[in-house]
mmCIF file of C-alpha atoms in Angstrom:
data_model
loop_
_atom_site.group_PDB
_atom_site.id
_atom_site.type_symbol
_atom_site.label_atom_id
_atom_site.label_comp_id
_atom_site.label_asym_id
_atom_site.label_seq_id
_atom_site.Cartn_x
_atom_site.Cartn_y
_atom_site.Cartn_z
ATOM 1 C CA UNK Z 252 15.539 136.826 124.001
ATOM 2 C CA UNK Z 253 14.895 137.250 127.710
ATOM 3 C CA UNK Z 254 16.773 134.052 128.550
ATOM 4 C CA UNK Z 255 19.859 135.358 126.757
ATOM 5 C CA UNK Z 256 19.753 138.635 128.685
ATOM 6 C CA UNK Z 257 19.524 136.762 131.939
ATOM 7 C CA UNK Z 258 22.450 134.513 131.034
ATOM 8 C CA UNK Z 259 24.604 137.547 130.146
ATOM 9 C CA UNK Z 260 23.768 139.345 133.371
ATOM 10 C CA UNK Z 261 24.415 136.205 135.435
ATOM 11 C CA UNK Z 262 27.847 135.642 133.834
ATOM 12 C CA UNK Z 263 28.821 139.254 134.437
ATOM 13 C CA UNK Z 264 27.895 138.952 138.150
ATOM 14 C CA UNK Z 265 29.856 135.737 138.499
ATOM 15 C CA UNK Z 266 33.001 137.247 136.914
ATOM 16 C CA UNK Z 267 32.640 140.336 139.123
ATOM 17 C CA UNK Z 268 32.433 138.081 142.221
ATOM 18 C CA UNK Z 269 35.486 136.084 141.263
ATOM 19 C CA UNK Z 270 37.614 139.238 140.598
ATOM 20 C CA UNK Z 271 36.546 140.684 143.994
ATOM 21 C CA UNK Z 272 37.367 137.465 145.760
ATOM 22 C CA UNK Z 273 40.746 137.320 144.071
ATOM 23 C CA UNK Z 274 41.471 140.850 145.011
ATOM 24 C CA UNK Z 275 40.693 140.165 148.631
ATOM 25 C CA UNK Z 276 42.813 136.990 148.912
ATOM 26 C CA UNK Z 277 45.871 138.228 146.979
ATOM 27 C CA UNK Z 278 48.754 138.724 149.515
ATOM 28 C CA UNK Z 279 50.219 142.275 149.760
ATOM 29 C CA UNK Z 280 53.710 140.887 149.312
ATOM 30 C CA UNK Z 281 53.008 138.981 146.077
ATOM 31 C CA UNK Z 282 56.443 138.151 144.579
ATOM 32 C CA UNK Z 283 55.316 137.607 141.033
ATOM 33 C CA UNK Z 284 53.669 139.485 138.286
ATOM 34 C CA UNK Z 285 50.578 137.756 136.915
ATOM 35 C CA UNK Z 286 49.667 138.163 133.286
ATOM 36 C CA UNK Z 287 45.844 138.524 132.846
ATOM 37 C CA UNK Z 288 46.009 136.547 129.619
ATOM 38 C CA UNK Z 289 48.215 133.690 130.816
ATOM 39 C CA UNK Z 290 48.483 131.369 133.812
ATOM 40 C CA UNK Z 291 52.238 131.723 133.871
ATOM 41 C CA UNK Z 292 54.045 134.074 136.192
ATOM 42 C CA UNK Z 293 57.407 135.748 136.223
ATOM 43 C CA UNK Z 294 59.397 137.175 139.073
ATOM 44 C CA UNK Z 295 60.080 140.870 139.655
ATOM 45 C CA UNK Z 296 63.349 142.028 138.303
ATOM 46 C CA UNK Z 297 65.532 144.884 139.590
ATOM 47 C CA UNK Z 298 62.845 146.084 142.083
ATOM 48 C CA UNK Z 299 63.455 148.745 144.747
ATOM 49 C CA UNK Z 300 63.860 145.866 147.238
ATOM 50 C CA UNK Z 301 66.687 144.342 145.195
ATOM 51 C CA UNK Z 302 68.473 147.645 144.841
ATOM 52 C CA UNK Z 303 68.942 147.804 148.601
ATOM 53 C CA UNK Z 304 72.137 146.346 150.215
ATOM 54 C CA UNK Z 305 70.301 144.854 153.223
ATOM 55 C CA UNK Z 306 67.383 143.490 151.398
ATOM 56 C CA UNK Z 307 64.195 143.535 153.530
ATOM 57 C CA UNK Z 308 65.947 143.955 156.878
ATOM 58 C CA UNK Z 309 64.823 146.717 159.152
ATOM 59 C CA UNK Z 310 66.117 150.186 158.538
ATOM 60 C CA UNK Z 311 66.755 149.593 154.870
ATOM 61 C CA UNK Z 312 67.640 152.446 152.563
ATOM 62 C CA UNK Z 313 67.363 151.698 148.823
ATOM 63 C CA UNK Z 314 70.389 152.626 146.729
ATOM 64 C CA UNK Z 315 68.156 154.420 144.304
ATOM 65 C CA UNK Z 316 67.741 157.263 146.843
ATOM 66 C CA UNK Z 317 71.011 157.021 148.621
ATOM 67 C CA UNK Z 318 73.265 160.162 148.474
ATOM 68 C CA UNK Z 319 76.323 158.085 147.670
ATOM 69 C CA UNK Z 320 74.946 157.052 144.310
ATOM 70 C CA UNK Z 321 74.081 160.591 143.434
ATOM 71 C CA UNK Z 322 77.380 162.321 144.383
ATOM 72 C CA UNK Z 323 80.574 162.045 142.332
ATOM 73 C CA UNK Z 324 83.591 160.285 143.874
ATOM 74 C CA UNK Z 325 85.594 162.610 146.173
ATOM 75 C CA UNK Z 326 88.826 160.820 145.298
ATOM 76 C CA UNK Z 327 88.335 161.543 141.673
ATOM 77 C CA UNK Z 328 89.034 165.236 141.014
ATOM 78 C CA UNK Z 329 87.659 165.269 137.409
ATOM 79 C CA UNK Z 330 84.255 166.361 138.770
ATOM 80 C CA UNK Z 331 82.309 163.555 136.958
ATOM 81 C CA UNK Z 332 80.216 160.898 138.563
ATOM 82 C CA UNK Z 333 82.038 157.653 139.214
ATOM 83 C CA UNK Z 334 80.384 154.712 140.998
ATOM 84 C CA UNK Z 335 81.281 151.186 141.903
ATOM 85 C CA UNK Z 336 79.205 150.102 138.978
ATOM 86 C CA UNK Z 337 81.327 152.331 136.680
ATOM 87 C CA UNK Z 338 84.528 150.652 138.032
ATOM 88 C CA UNK Z 339 83.133 147.192 137.432
ATOM 89 C CA UNK Z 340 81.928 148.259 133.923
ATOM 90 C CA UNK Z 341 85.440 149.585 133.143
ATOM 91 C CA UNK Z 342 87.125 146.371 134.280
ATOM 92 C CA UNK Z 343 84.650 144.328 132.108
ATOM 93 C CA UNK Z 344 85.384 146.489 129.060
ATOM 94 C CA UNK Z 345 89.081 146.096 129.564
ATOM 95 C CA UNK Z 346 88.762 142.300 129.490
ATOM 96 C CA UNK Z 347 86.352 142.452 126.541
ATOM 97 C CA UNK Z 348 88.786 144.505 124.502
ATOM 98 C CA UNK Z 349 91.626 142.049 125.218
ATOM 99 C CA UNK Z 350 89.428 139.127 124.013
ATOM 100 C CA UNK Z 351 88.314 140.924 120.854
ATOM 101 C CA UNK Z 352 91.943 141.695 119.984
ATOM 102 C CA UNK Z 353 92.743 137.972 120.360
ATOM 103 C CA UNK Z 354 89.954 137.170 117.952
ATOM 104 C CA UNK Z 355 91.069 139.735 115.429
ATOM 105 C CA UNK Z 356 92.942 137.960 112.670
ATOM 106 C CA UNK Z 357 94.980 140.979 111.506
ATOM 107 C CA UNK Z 358 95.119 144.637 112.520
ATOM 108 C CA UNK Z 359 95.159 145.474 108.743
ATOM 109 C CA UNK Z 360 92.090 145.059 106.597
ATOM 110 C CA UNK Z 361 92.239 142.397 103.878
ATOM 111 C CA UNK Z 362 93.085 143.596 100.387
ATOM 112 C CA UNK Z 363 90.687 143.337 97.435
ATOM 113 C CA UNK Z 364 91.937 141.841 94.229
ATOM 114 C CA UNK Z 365 91.361 143.555 90.925
ATOM 115 C CA UNK Z 366 92.961 146.932 91.770
ATOM 116 C CA UNK Z 367 90.262 148.232 94.049
ATOM 117 C CA UNK Z 368 91.198 151.101 96.289
ATOM 118 C CA UNK Z 369 89.594 151.299 99.729
ATOM 119 C CA UNK Z 370 88.540 154.574 101.445
ATOM 120 C CA UNK Z 371 86.971 154.499 104.931
ATOM 121 C CA UNK Z 372 84.950 157.367 106.451
ATOM 122 C CA UNK Z 373 83.744 156.065 109.820
ATOM 123 C CA UNK Z 374 81.221 153.271 109.104
ATOM 124 C CA UNK Z 375 81.052 154.054 105.414
ATOM 125 C CA UNK Z 376 83.414 152.222 103.127
ATOM 126 C CA UNK Z 377 84.066 152.988 99.514
ATOM 127 C CA UNK Z 378 85.881 150.804 96.885
ATOM 128 C CA UNK Z 379 86.842 152.398 93.555
ATOM 129 C CA UNK Z 380 88.724 151.396 90.396
ATOM 130 C CA UNK Z 381 89.193 152.742 86.843
ATOM 131 C CA UNK Z 382 88.432 150.554 83.872
ATOM 132 C CA UNK Z 383 89.148 151.853 80.408
ATOM 133 C CA UNK Z 384 87.917 155.372 80.948
ATOM 134 C CA UNK Z 385 85.155 154.412 83.287
ATOM 135 C CA UNK Z 386 85.165 154.914 87.074
ATOM 136 C CA UNK Z 387 83.466 152.146 89.119
ATOM 137 C CA UNK Z 388 82.615 152.899 92.772
ATOM 138 C CA UNK Z 389 81.128 150.491 95.334
ATOM 139 C CA UNK Z 390 79.837 151.972 98.557
ATOM 140 C CA UNK Z 391 78.695 149.953 101.575
ATOM 141 C CA UNK Z 392 78.355 149.953 105.353
ATOM 142 C CA UNK Z 393 80.077 147.119 107.203
ATOM 143 C CA UNK Z 394 77.735 144.922 109.301
ATOM 144 C CA UNK Z 395 78.437 142.284 111.997
ATOM 145 C CA UNK Z 396 76.810 139.613 109.792
ATOM 146 C CA UNK Z 397 78.711 140.944 106.857
ATOM 147 C CA UNK Z 398 76.809 140.384 103.743
ATOM 148 C CA UNK Z 399 76.061 144.147 103.401
ATOM 149 C CA UNK Z 400 73.913 145.859 100.866
ATOM 150 C CA UNK Z 401 76.077 147.796 98.497
ATOM 151 C CA UNK Z 402 75.733 150.364 95.678
ATOM 152 C CA UNK Z 403 77.736 150.308 92.481
ATOM 153 C CA UNK Z 404 78.219 153.570 90.486
ATOM 154 C CA UNK Z 405 79.531 153.359 86.999
ATOM 155 C CA UNK Z 406 80.549 156.803 85.564
ATOM 156 C CA UNK Z 407 81.833 157.435 82.019
ATOM 157 C CA UNK Z 408 84.151 160.266 81.238
ATOM 158 C CA UNK Z 409 82.280 163.500 80.501
ATOM 159 C CA UNK Z 410 78.949 162.055 81.354
ATOM 160 C CA UNK Z 411 76.516 163.972 83.508
ATOM 161 C CA UNK Z 412 74.905 160.850 84.968
ATOM 162 C CA UNK Z 413 76.120 157.635 86.567
ATOM 163 C CA UNK Z 414 74.467 154.282 86.070
ATOM 164 C CA UNK Z 415 73.785 153.110 89.627
ATOM 165 C CA UNK Z 416 73.004 149.534 90.753
ATOM 166 C CA UNK Z 417 71.559 148.916 94.217
ATOM 167 C CA UNK Z 418 72.711 145.350 95.136
ATOM 168 C CA UNK Z 419 72.277 142.960 98.071
ATOM 169 C CA UNK Z 420 73.008 139.413 99.212
ATOM 170 C CA UNK Z 421 69.766 137.380 99.110
ATOM 171 C CA UNK Z 422 68.938 135.772 102.449
ATOM 172 C CA UNK Z 423 67.587 132.636 100.782
ATOM 173 C CA UNK Z 424 70.697 132.050 98.661
ATOM 174 C CA UNK Z 425 71.692 128.295 98.759
ATOM 175 C CA UNK Z 426 74.843 126.612 97.578
ATOM 176 C CA UNK Z 427 74.622 124.436 94.574
ATOM 177 C CA UNK Z 428 75.869 120.843 94.307
ATOM 178 C CA UNK Z 429 79.108 120.002 92.451
ATOM 179 C CA UNK Z 430 78.529 119.978 88.720
ATOM 180 C CA UNK Z 431 75.752 122.488 88.789
ATOM 181 C CA UNK Z 432 76.224 125.926 87.303
ATOM 182 C CA UNK Z 433 77.545 128.443 89.809
ATOM 183 C CA UNK Z 434 74.764 130.905 90.758
ATOM 184 C CA UNK Z 435 75.258 134.581 91.610
ATOM 185 C CA UNK Z 436 75.782 135.113 95.371
ATOM 186 C CA UNK Z 437 74.496 138.708 95.108
ATOM 187 C CA UNK Z 438 71.576 140.198 93.220
ATOM 188 C CA UNK Z 439 70.594 143.501 91.701
ATOM 189 C CA UNK Z 440 67.633 145.135 93.372
ATOM 190 C CA UNK Z 441 67.280 148.424 91.521
ATOM 191 C CA UNK Z 442 68.934 150.322 88.642
ATOM 192 C CA UNK Z 443 68.692 154.045 87.869
ATOM 193 C CA UNK Z 444 70.600 156.966 86.388
ATOM 194 C CA UNK Z 445 71.736 159.512 89.037
ATOM 195 C CA UNK Z 446 73.577 162.804 88.654
ATOM 196 C CA UNK Z 447 77.326 162.182 88.547
ATOM 197 C CA UNK Z 448 78.916 162.935 91.943
ATOM 198 C CA UNK Z 449 75.639 163.266 93.792
ATOM 199 C CA UNK Z 450 75.613 161.050 96.915
ATOM 200 C CA UNK Z 451 71.815 161.420 97.464
ATOM 201 C CA UNK Z 452 69.496 159.076 95.523
ATOM 202 C CA UNK Z 453 67.115 161.340 93.544
ATOM 203 C CA UNK Z 454 63.521 160.220 94.084
ATOM 204 C CA UNK Z 455 62.411 161.881 90.850
ATOM 205 C CA UNK Z 456 64.629 159.745 88.724
ATOM 206 C CA UNK Z 457 63.057 156.587 87.144
ATOM 207 C CA UNK Z 458 64.198 153.495 88.986
ATOM 208 C CA UNK Z 459 64.106 150.076 87.370
ATOM 209 C CA UNK Z 460 62.993 147.456 89.890
ATOM 210 C CA UNK Z 461 64.252 143.905 89.008
ATOM 211 C CA UNK Z 462 61.472 141.933 90.779
ATOM 212 C CA UNK Z 463 59.458 141.504 87.599
ATOM 213 C CA UNK Z 464 62.273 142.195 85.125
ATOM 214 C CA UNK Z 465 62.828 140.083 82.018
ATOM 215 C CA UNK Z 466 65.515 137.548 82.821
ATOM 216 C CA UNK Z 467 67.474 138.235 79.605
ATOM 217 C CA UNK Z 468 67.785 141.923 80.491
ATOM 218 C CA UNK Z 469 68.702 141.003 84.110
ATOM 219 C CA UNK Z 470 71.435 138.683 82.877
ATOM 220 C CA UNK Z 471 72.911 141.405 80.709
ATOM 221 C CA UNK Z 472 72.914 143.791 83.711
ATOM 222 C CA UNK Z 473 74.777 141.235 85.777
ATOM 223 C CA UNK Z 474 77.265 140.644 82.951
ATOM 224 C CA UNK Z 475 77.702 144.428 82.707
ATOM 225 C CA UNK Z 476 78.766 144.415 86.368
ATOM 226 C CA UNK Z 477 81.047 141.346 86.007
ATOM 227 C CA UNK Z 478 82.874 142.990 83.073
ATOM 228 C CA UNK Z 479 83.812 145.829 85.523
ATOM 229 C CA UNK Z 480 84.975 143.515 88.306
ATOM 230 C CA UNK Z 481 81.834 143.188 90.303
ATOM 231 C CA UNK Z 482 81.280 139.402 90.263
ATOM 232 C CA UNK Z 483 81.133 136.469 92.702
ATOM 233 C CA UNK Z 484 84.835 136.783 93.485
ATOM 234 C CA UNK Z 485 84.393 140.400 94.317
ATOM 235 C CA UNK Z 486 81.359 139.620 96.477
ATOM 236 C CA UNK Z 487 83.213 136.974 98.523
ATOM 237 C CA UNK Z 488 86.098 139.353 99.112
ATOM 238 C CA UNK Z 489 83.609 142.141 99.963
ATOM 239 C CA UNK Z 490 82.069 140.033 102.736
ATOM 240 C CA UNK Z 491 85.511 139.244 104.191
ATOM 241 C CA UNK Z 492 86.489 142.929 104.110
ATOM 242 C CA UNK Z 493 83.157 144.039 105.561
ATOM 243 C CA UNK Z 494 83.500 141.483 108.395
ATOM 244 C CA UNK Z 495 86.995 142.735 109.247
ATOM 245 C CA UNK Z 496 85.987 146.390 109.059
ATOM 246 C CA UNK Z 497 83.015 145.938 111.261
ATOM 247 C CA UNK Z 498 85.153 144.138 113.914
ATOM 248 C CA UNK Z 499 87.707 146.896 113.759
ATOM 249 C CA UNK Z 500 85.011 149.520 114.333
ATOM 250 C CA UNK Z 501 83.590 147.429 117.206
ATOM 251 C CA UNK Z 502 86.941 147.326 118.983
ATOM 252 C CA UNK Z 503 87.321 151.122 118.510
ATOM 253 C CA UNK Z 504 83.860 151.632 120.022
ATOM 254 C CA UNK Z 505 84.778 149.476 123.037
ATOM 255 C CA UNK Z 506 88.039 151.397 123.506
ATOM 256 C CA UNK Z 507 86.129 154.787 123.362
ATOM 257 C CA UNK Z 508 83.478 153.457 125.713
ATOM 258 C CA UNK Z 509 86.141 152.278 128.139
ATOM 259 C CA UNK Z 510 87.839 155.658 128.058
ATOM 260 C CA UNK Z 511 84.516 157.414 128.661
ATOM 261 C CA UNK Z 512 83.518 155.215 131.627
ATOM 262 C CA UNK Z 513 86.806 155.086 133.523
ATOM 263 C CA UNK Z 514 88.200 158.028 135.510
ATOM 264 C CA UNK Z 515 91.043 159.761 133.691
#
C-alpha cells in the first residue's frame, strides 16, 4: 500500500515538472494550436494578425478595429454598410446565379402524370387529384437530394376524417437485377386517421407504425395507395419534381441574397 502511494506521488511530481518545463520553453509567438490529446498541430486561421493589411510590420492597425470597416460607404447614399467584402460577395453571387441558370434544365417545373395538380407555397409543395369521389393529396418539402418524405391524405366525400400515410424513401433501397420482381422505391412509415382539413398531426390520434406490421396488411396498404395513383411511377416523378423545385428555390434565394448584399 505504501509503495503504491509513493509511486502515485512520484508520477504526479514528474508530470508537474514536465508541464512547467514545457510552459517555460514554449515561444511566445507560437504559430500553431496544440491539442492536449493529440500530437498533431493546426495553424491559426483568421487571426487578428491576418486581418491586418500590413501583416506584422511596424505600425500595424488590424482591420477589425479600423474605422473604415465600421462606417458605411460615403459614395453610397442608401445609408447602409457597404464594404469591399460586400462588393466581392455581390460579384461572386452574380457569377453563381449565372452558373445555376445554365444548369437549370427548364424554367418550368416538370409535369406529373396521372392528373395531379401542383400548388406551391414557398418551400411546401402540394399535389392533389380526385379519384371517384375521393380526394388524394400529397404534401412534401423539396430537398437538394430530392427523395423527400411525403404525406398522403385520402379523404372521402362527407367524411370527418382523412386516412393519412406518412411515407419516405428508404436510404438502403437497392435496385434489383433484371428478372426479379420490382420492389417499392418508397415505404409507408405510419398510418393514422386525422381530422379532415386539419394540417396539424394530432398526437392524441392512434398511429399505426409499420416497423412491426404484418406484411399482408402492409401490402394491402401499399396497394391501396397504388390504386389511387401513388406508386413507383409517381415516386420517380416526385423525385424529379422535387429536385427541380429545390433548384428553383435555390436560385431565388441567391437572387434575393444578391439584391440584399449589393448597393441599390
